[in-house]
Short mmCIF file of C-alpha atoms and ligand atoms in Angstrom, two decimals:
data_model
loop_
_atom_site.label_atom_id
_atom_site.label_comp_id
_atom_site.label_asym_id
_atom_site.label_seq_id
_atom_site.Cartn_x
_atom_site.Cartn_y
_atom_site.Cartn_z
CA MET A 165 15.15 -36.91 88.82
CA ILE A 166 18.68 -38.57 88.63
CA TYR A 167 21.26 -36.13 89.49
CA LEU A 168 24.98 -37.10 88.52
CA ASP A 169 26.33 -33.53 89.17
CA HIS A 170 27.57 -33.90 92.50
CA ALA A 171 31.07 -32.30 91.60
CA ALA A 172 29.04 -29.16 90.90
CA THR A 173 27.14 -29.45 94.13
CA THR A 174 25.36 -31.64 96.43
CA ARG A 175 22.03 -31.92 98.46
CA PRO A 176 22.35 -30.65 101.95
CA GLU A 177 21.94 -34.12 104.06
CA SER A 178 18.45 -33.73 106.14
CA ALA A 179 20.80 -33.82 109.33
CA VAL A 180 22.68 -30.89 108.17
CA ILE A 181 19.59 -28.82 107.61
CA GLU A 182 18.46 -29.98 111.00
CA ALA A 183 21.70 -28.84 112.55
CA MET A 184 21.01 -25.50 111.23
CA ILE A 185 17.89 -24.36 111.99
CA PRO A 186 18.37 -23.63 115.48
CA PHE A 187 20.67 -20.95 114.55
CA LEU A 188 18.53 -19.02 111.91
CA SER A 189 15.42 -18.97 114.95
CA GLU A 190 16.13 -19.15 118.61
CA ASN A 191 19.82 -19.33 118.62
CA TYR A 192 20.36 -16.26 116.66
CA MET A 193 22.60 -14.42 119.10
CA ASN A 194 26.13 -12.67 117.89
CA PRO A 195 28.67 -15.01 119.28
CA SER A 196 30.69 -12.26 120.19
CA ALA A 197 27.92 -10.94 122.66
CA PHE A 198 28.56 -11.37 126.27
CA TYR A 199 25.27 -12.77 127.75
CA GLN A 200 24.89 -16.56 128.23
CA PRO A 201 22.85 -17.77 124.99
CA ALA A 202 25.58 -15.98 123.09
CA VAL A 203 28.43 -17.40 124.80
CA ARG A 204 27.07 -20.95 124.23
CA THR A 205 26.79 -20.35 120.58
CA ARG A 206 30.30 -18.98 120.51
CA MET A 207 31.22 -22.41 122.20
CA GLN A 208 28.96 -23.89 119.73
CA VAL A 209 30.99 -22.22 116.58
CA GLU A 210 34.38 -23.14 118.22
CA SER A 211 33.49 -26.80 118.76
CA ALA A 212 32.30 -26.94 115.33
CA ARG A 213 36.12 -25.53 114.13
CA ARG A 214 37.86 -28.06 116.37
CA ASN A 215 35.89 -30.86 114.74
CA ILE A 216 36.65 -29.89 111.38
CA ALA A 217 40.02 -29.24 112.12
CA GLY A 218 40.51 -32.62 113.51
CA PHE A 219 38.83 -34.22 110.63
CA ILE A 220 42.32 -33.12 108.44
CA ASN A 221 44.52 -33.60 111.51
CA ALA A 222 44.73 -29.62 111.83
CA PRO A 223 45.30 -27.78 115.27
CA TYR A 224 41.91 -25.78 115.80
CA ASP A 225 43.24 -22.34 115.47
CA SER A 226 44.46 -23.04 112.01
CA ILE A 227 40.88 -23.29 110.58
CA ILE A 228 39.25 -20.07 109.16
CA PHE A 229 35.92 -19.96 107.90
CA THR A 230 35.34 -18.39 104.57
CA SER A 231 32.71 -17.97 102.16
CA GLY A 232 33.56 -20.85 100.13
CA GLY A 233 36.21 -22.27 97.82
CA THR A 234 36.55 -19.39 95.59
CA GLU A 235 37.25 -17.07 98.65
CA SER A 236 40.01 -19.53 100.06
CA ASP A 237 41.90 -19.97 96.82
CA ASN A 238 41.97 -16.05 96.35
CA TRP A 239 42.97 -15.55 99.89
CA ALA A 240 45.79 -18.36 99.88
CA ILE A 241 47.56 -17.05 96.83
CA ARG A 242 47.21 -13.45 97.24
CA MET A 243 48.66 -13.36 100.85
CA GLY A 244 50.30 -16.70 100.79
CA ALA A 245 52.68 -14.99 97.84
CA LYS A 246 52.57 -11.74 99.80
CA ILE A 247 54.17 -12.87 103.26
CA CYS A 248 56.85 -14.25 101.00
CA GLU A 249 57.66 -11.24 99.00
CA ASP A 250 61.06 -10.89 100.22
CA LYS A 251 62.14 -13.84 98.94
CA GLY A 252 60.85 -13.46 95.29
CA ARG A 253 57.89 -13.26 92.97
CA HIS A 254 57.44 -16.64 91.41
CA ILE A 255 54.38 -19.10 91.76
CA ILE A 256 53.93 -22.48 90.23
CA THR A 257 50.61 -23.83 89.61
CA THR A 258 49.10 -26.24 86.75
CA LYS A 259 47.29 -25.64 83.67
CA ILE A 260 44.03 -27.78 84.92
CA GLU A 261 43.26 -25.47 88.15
CA HIS A 262 39.84 -23.97 88.74
CA PRO A 263 39.32 -20.50 87.66
CA ALA A 264 39.27 -19.75 91.30
CA VAL A 265 43.27 -20.42 91.18
CA LEU A 266 43.63 -19.80 87.47
CA ASN A 267 42.30 -16.12 87.52
CA THR A 268 43.81 -15.40 90.95
CA VAL A 269 47.53 -16.09 89.53
CA ARG A 270 46.58 -14.39 86.63
CA TYR A 271 45.92 -11.26 88.62
CA MET A 272 49.35 -12.11 90.41
CA GLU A 273 50.86 -11.62 87.00
CA GLU A 274 49.40 -8.61 86.56
CA GLN A 275 50.85 -7.22 89.98
CA GLY A 276 54.67 -8.30 88.83
CA TYR A 277 54.54 -12.20 89.96
CA GLU A 278 56.08 -14.56 87.31
CA VAL A 279 53.93 -17.62 87.31
CA THR A 280 54.76 -21.16 85.79
CA TYR A 281 51.81 -23.29 84.68
CA LEU A 282 52.59 -26.90 84.81
CA ASP A 283 51.59 -29.19 81.62
CA VAL A 284 49.51 -32.33 82.65
CA ASP A 285 49.79 -35.70 81.00
CA ALA A 286 46.88 -37.34 79.04
CA THR A 287 45.46 -38.69 82.25
CA GLY A 288 45.73 -35.26 84.13
CA ARG A 289 48.53 -35.98 86.57
CA ILE A 290 51.59 -33.31 86.81
CA ASP A 291 55.14 -34.76 86.44
CA LEU A 292 57.09 -34.43 89.58
CA GLU A 293 60.28 -34.03 87.71
CA SER A 294 58.91 -31.12 85.97
CA LEU A 295 57.80 -29.46 89.23
CA LYS A 296 61.13 -29.98 90.71
CA SER A 297 62.51 -28.20 87.58
CA ALA A 298 60.22 -25.41 87.81
CA ILE A 299 61.26 -24.42 90.90
CA ARG A 300 63.53 -21.26 91.21
CA GLN A 301 65.21 -19.47 94.08
CA ASP A 302 62.55 -16.92 93.79
CA THR A 303 59.70 -19.56 94.13
CA VAL A 304 57.65 -18.58 97.17
CA LEU A 305 54.16 -20.53 96.28
CA ILE A 306 53.36 -23.78 94.72
CA SER A 307 49.34 -23.99 94.13
CA ILE A 308 48.37 -27.62 92.97
CA MET A 309 44.78 -28.84 93.51
CA HIS A 310 44.27 -32.14 95.15
CA ALA A 311 41.88 -33.60 92.49
CA ASN A 312 40.52 -31.76 89.50
CA ASN A 313 36.74 -31.00 89.47
CA GLU A 314 36.45 -32.05 85.67
CA ILE A 315 38.02 -35.28 84.98
CA GLY A 316 38.71 -36.34 88.70
CA THR A 317 42.27 -37.03 88.80
CA ILE A 318 43.81 -36.97 92.09
CA GLN A 319 47.78 -35.39 92.29
CA PRO A 320 50.63 -36.77 93.75
CA ILE A 321 50.05 -34.28 96.91
CA LYS A 322 52.02 -35.97 99.47
CA GLU A 323 55.16 -36.02 97.13
CA ILE A 324 54.38 -32.37 96.04
CA GLY A 325 54.23 -31.41 99.68
CA LYS A 326 57.65 -32.91 100.25
CA ILE A 327 59.06 -30.98 97.51
CA ALA A 328 57.72 -27.91 98.51
CA HIS A 329 59.00 -28.51 102.22
CA GLU A 330 62.48 -29.71 101.32
CA GLN A 331 62.94 -26.05 99.47
CA GLY A 332 60.99 -24.17 101.94
CA ILE A 333 58.42 -23.22 99.66
CA LEU A 334 54.75 -22.63 100.72
CA PHE A 335 52.22 -25.26 99.55
CA HIS A 336 48.51 -24.58 99.05
CA THR A 337 46.17 -27.38 97.57
CA ASP A 338 42.67 -26.72 96.38
CA ALA A 339 40.87 -29.66 98.22
CA VAL A 340 37.42 -28.67 97.17
CA GLN A 341 36.50 -31.81 95.51
CA THR A 342 38.49 -34.02 97.88
CA PHE A 343 37.54 -32.56 101.45
CA GLY A 344 34.94 -34.87 102.69
CA HIS A 345 35.26 -37.36 99.98
CA LEU A 346 39.00 -38.35 100.53
CA LYS A 347 41.06 -39.01 103.76
CA ILE A 348 43.18 -35.72 104.17
CA ASP A 349 46.17 -35.37 106.93
CA VAL A 350 47.72 -32.06 106.47
CA ASP A 351 50.77 -33.03 108.28
CA GLU A 352 51.41 -36.22 106.27
CA PHE A 353 50.65 -34.33 103.07
CA GLY A 354 52.59 -31.35 103.87
CA ILE A 355 50.39 -28.81 103.17
CA ASP A 356 50.41 -25.28 104.14
CA LEU A 357 47.28 -23.68 102.97
CA LEU A 358 44.09 -25.62 102.09
CA SER A 359 40.75 -24.74 100.37
CA ALA A 360 37.77 -26.26 101.21
CA SER A 361 33.78 -25.57 100.63
CA ALA A 362 30.95 -27.21 102.44
CA HIS A 363 28.54 -27.62 99.49
CA LYS A 364 30.59 -30.04 97.91
CA LEU A 365 30.22 -32.50 101.02
CA TYR A 366 26.61 -32.35 101.52
CA GLY A 367 26.73 -29.15 103.26
CA PRO A 368 25.44 -25.48 103.08
CA LYS A 369 26.60 -22.98 100.22
CA GLY A 370 28.36 -20.17 101.15
CA ILE A 371 30.49 -21.52 103.57
CA GLY A 372 34.05 -22.83 103.27
CA LEU A 373 37.33 -22.79 105.16
CA LEU A 374 40.97 -21.83 104.39
CA TYR A 375 43.32 -24.11 106.53
CA ILE A 376 46.60 -22.14 107.67
CA ARG A 377 49.40 -23.73 108.83
CA ASP A 378 51.26 -20.90 110.55
CA ARG A 379 48.55 -18.03 110.91
CA LYS A 380 51.08 -15.91 112.86
CA LYS A 381 52.82 -15.26 109.56
CA PHE A 382 49.66 -15.01 107.80
CA ALA A 383 48.30 -11.66 106.05
CA LYS A 384 44.68 -10.69 107.07
CA LEU A 385 41.94 -11.07 104.41
CA LEU A 386 39.76 -8.25 105.72
CA PHE A 387 40.13 -5.43 108.03
CA GLY A 388 37.47 -5.31 110.90
CA GLY A 389 36.91 -6.75 114.33
CA SER A 390 38.66 -9.67 115.87
CA GLN A 391 36.54 -12.76 114.35
CA GLU A 392 38.05 -15.57 112.88
CA LEU A 393 41.18 -14.76 114.72
CA GLY A 394 41.37 -11.28 113.37
CA LEU A 395 42.22 -12.62 110.11
CA ARG A 396 38.72 -12.82 108.45
CA PRO A 397 36.60 -10.44 110.40
CA GLY A 398 32.94 -10.03 110.16
CA THR A 399 30.07 -12.01 112.34
CA GLU A 400 30.33 -15.33 112.19
CA ASN A 401 27.86 -17.29 109.33
CA VAL A 402 26.79 -19.31 112.47
CA ALA A 403 24.22 -21.48 110.78
CA ASP A 404 26.15 -22.43 107.83
CA ILE A 405 29.17 -23.15 110.01
CA MET A 406 26.91 -25.44 111.99
CA GLY A 407 25.78 -27.26 108.61
CA PHE A 408 29.27 -27.31 107.85
CA ALA A 409 30.49 -29.16 110.92
CA LYS A 410 27.61 -31.61 110.78
CA ALA A 411 28.49 -32.33 107.12
CA VAL A 412 32.00 -32.93 108.14
CA GLU A 413 30.76 -35.26 111.05
CA ILE A 414 28.51 -37.73 108.57
CA ALA A 415 31.34 -37.28 106.24
CA ASP A 416 34.10 -38.85 108.82
CA LYS A 417 31.18 -41.59 109.78
CA ILE A 418 30.94 -42.87 106.42
CA MET A 419 33.69 -42.01 104.31
CA ASP A 420 34.88 -45.70 103.47
CA SER A 421 31.39 -46.88 102.34
CA ASP A 422 30.93 -43.91 100.28
CA ILE A 423 34.03 -44.45 98.35
CA GLU A 424 33.26 -48.14 97.82
CA ALA A 425 29.80 -47.63 96.99
CA GLN A 426 30.38 -44.43 94.38
CA ASN A 427 33.58 -46.45 93.02
CA ALA A 428 31.10 -49.53 92.24
CA LEU A 429 28.66 -47.08 90.52
CA ARG A 430 31.32 -45.57 88.52
CA ASP A 431 32.87 -48.96 87.37
CA GLU A 432 29.15 -49.79 86.43
CA LEU A 433 28.76 -46.53 84.49
CA LYS A 434 32.20 -46.91 82.70
CA SER A 435 32.03 -50.46 81.88
CA SER A 436 28.16 -49.90 80.46
CA ILE A 437 29.44 -47.00 78.53
CA LEU A 438 32.24 -48.63 76.77
CA LYS A 439 29.92 -51.60 76.29
CA GLU A 440 26.87 -50.04 74.80
CA ILE A 441 28.22 -46.67 73.09
CA PRO A 442 30.30 -47.13 70.57
CA GLY A 443 33.47 -44.64 70.16
CA ALA A 444 33.13 -43.62 73.58
CA VAL A 445 36.44 -42.66 75.37
CA ILE A 446 36.93 -42.24 79.25
CA ASN A 447 39.20 -39.26 80.23
CA GLU A 448 40.92 -40.16 83.67
CA ASN A 449 43.80 -41.76 85.32
CA GLU A 450 42.74 -45.09 86.36
CA ASP A 451 44.60 -45.42 89.53
CA ASN A 452 44.13 -41.86 90.93
CA HIS A 453 40.61 -40.78 90.30
CA LEU A 454 37.80 -39.24 92.68
CA PRO A 455 35.59 -42.24 93.59
CA GLY A 456 32.39 -40.69 91.87
CA THR A 457 33.67 -38.55 88.92
CA LEU A 458 33.45 -40.06 85.17
CA ASN A 459 34.64 -38.00 82.26
CA VAL A 460 33.44 -39.05 78.63
CA THR A 461 34.25 -37.86 75.14
CA PHE A 462 31.52 -39.22 72.91
CA GLU A 463 31.84 -40.01 69.15
CA GLY A 464 29.83 -37.86 66.66
CA VAL A 465 27.36 -36.07 69.17
CA SER A 466 27.72 -33.05 70.64
CA ALA A 467 27.78 -32.18 74.70
CA GLU A 468 24.94 -29.95 73.93
CA THR A 469 22.51 -32.64 72.54
CA ILE A 470 23.71 -35.21 75.18
CA LEU A 471 22.69 -32.89 77.80
CA ILE A 472 19.63 -31.92 76.64
CA ARG A 473 18.28 -35.72 75.93
CA LEU A 474 19.57 -36.57 79.42
CA ASP A 475 17.47 -33.21 81.13
CA MET A 476 14.39 -34.57 78.87
CA ASN A 477 14.61 -37.83 80.81
CA GLY A 478 15.29 -35.83 84.05
CA ILE A 479 18.85 -36.62 84.54
CA CYS A 480 21.41 -34.05 85.53
CA ALA A 481 25.02 -34.07 83.95
CA SER A 482 27.50 -31.61 83.00
CA ALA A 483 29.34 -30.70 80.05
CA GLY A 484 33.21 -30.38 79.81
CA SER A 485 32.95 -27.14 78.11
CA ALA A 486 32.21 -23.62 79.75
CA CYS A 487 29.77 -21.32 77.99
CA SER A 488 31.19 -17.79 78.10
CA ALA A 489 29.87 -15.01 76.22
CA GLY A 490 27.32 -17.23 74.29
CA ALA A 491 30.30 -19.47 72.59
CA LEU A 492 31.10 -22.81 73.92
CA GLU A 493 34.97 -22.40 74.78
CA PRO A 494 36.72 -25.69 74.92
CA SER A 495 37.50 -26.51 78.71
CA HIS A 496 40.91 -25.69 79.68
CA VAL A 497 41.47 -29.17 81.24
CA LEU A 498 40.35 -31.17 78.29
CA THR A 499 42.51 -29.05 76.20
CA ALA A 500 45.47 -29.53 78.49
CA ILE A 501 45.11 -33.20 78.73
CA GLY A 502 45.28 -33.31 74.97
CA LYS A 503 41.70 -33.01 73.82
CA SER A 504 41.05 -31.40 70.49
CA THR A 505 38.13 -28.44 70.64
CA ASP A 506 36.06 -30.80 68.82
CA GLU A 507 36.59 -33.64 71.24
CA ALA A 508 36.07 -31.18 74.14
CA SER A 509 32.61 -30.27 72.49
CA ARG A 510 31.64 -33.86 72.72
CA THR A 511 32.80 -34.37 76.58
CA ILE A 512 30.51 -35.05 79.16
CA ARG A 513 31.14 -35.04 83.03
CA PHE A 514 29.04 -37.46 85.35
CA SER A 515 29.57 -37.19 88.95
CA ILE A 516 28.04 -39.49 91.26
CA GLY A 517 27.24 -38.85 94.85
CA ARG A 518 25.92 -40.57 97.97
CA GLU A 519 22.14 -41.12 96.85
CA ASN A 520 22.75 -42.58 93.58
CA THR A 521 21.66 -46.10 92.94
CA LYS A 522 22.55 -48.84 90.35
CA ASP A 523 19.27 -47.95 88.78
CA ASP A 524 20.18 -44.84 88.22
CA ILE A 525 23.06 -45.85 86.09
CA VAL A 526 21.02 -48.27 84.05
CA LYS A 527 18.43 -45.72 83.36
CA THR A 528 21.25 -43.26 81.94
CA VAL A 529 23.07 -45.63 79.86
CA LYS A 530 19.88 -46.50 78.56
CA VAL A 531 19.22 -42.79 77.62
CA LEU A 532 22.35 -42.48 76.05
CA LYS A 533 22.15 -45.25 74.12
CA THR A 534 18.96 -43.82 72.51
CA LEU A 535 21.38 -41.25 70.90
CA PHE A 536 23.97 -43.52 69.34
CA ALA A 537 21.76 -46.19 68.18
N1 LIG B 637 37.65 -25.18 93.28
C1 LIG B 637 37.26 -26.40 92.91
C2 LIG B 637 38.31 -27.53 92.40
C3 LIG B 637 36.07 -26.59 92.54
O1 LIG B 637 35.51 -27.70 92.15
C4 LIG B 637 34.99 -25.27 92.95
C5 LIG B 637 33.66 -25.36 92.89
O2 LIG B 637 33.25 -25.78 91.85
C6 LIG B 637 35.83 -24.09 93.46
C7 LIG B 637 37.10 -24.32 93.77
C8 LIG B 637 34.79 -22.94 93.93
O3 LIG B 637 34.38 -23.38 95.27
P1 LIG B 637 33.06 -22.44 95.84
O4 LIG B 637 31.78 -22.75 94.84
O5 LIG B 637 32.81 -22.88 96.97
O6 LIG B 637 33.57 -20.97 95.66
#
């Protein structure tokens, strides 16, 4: 198998699984219990939290473990807006956010909030002047993703954070595609709330985090005991937390070489596609893209046909369209960058990861060529 769908999920590293196993077997104690083995587990959970916090230059008690990116996005937006209700009910986001953000802000509209959806250019970047003009007296929250999951475009996050802070507006970023892949410093970038998910960085599924700059002012997600600083109670998912921490430890060590290797493979895939496949168009921001993500619109062959041909040859990739209720809807991201429904239906996302090799790229292009001969 050649797996080129790392933006969807990644294979947990063996060291991650090894770090988890003891907590699924002999170290099964509830970290809130009183006896020694449980206290040791508590210390390990808190040490994992400390290490993960350090990775994004955040204080240890600003990291709350959640079930993943979707939960963190929901929480950040719903509670972030709620704590500023006195100031107003206006939220700014973009047209290319993940559904975890878009469907949450739509829910907020139903609750009486107004939402501005910023346009992006043909490369998927927002315009900072448009962001400034969208800000109103009653704007309480800006939620803009760090990098897009379909086209890989990275937003000018530091500048957005600066604008938000100058205006006293909370800034949330969905960093699910960048956490563990790019350097993030919540202070340097002016981030107040950040969502991340372990399964995108070779960790387990069903565990993520929300970074909360000022947790004293933040609203609880759930009501219950005192776990997760009382903000998200419930017995901790200890094994997954340990796996998440191990994945972060590995990412921290090899991030630079990962970036270099994936950029090289992406360049190879891009240039081979452009050379070998007539009419192929790359959808990207050349200077600001994720190291491994390459989004391509092909000429004359549907994404479905391409994916089937790739699949028949053991190659996993994704379409730029989401299949809903049996109909192929054009991707909102591709529509926002100006692609027609027809172009969107011929678009494929390849996302390269840690275990891919040059040979994978060569084989993939070889299979693609058979469709365009
Ligand atoms: N946000 C982005 C940008 C994503 O790519 C994803 C997952 O694909 C999510 C949020 C949701 O994360 P999770 O799968 O952890 O709920």
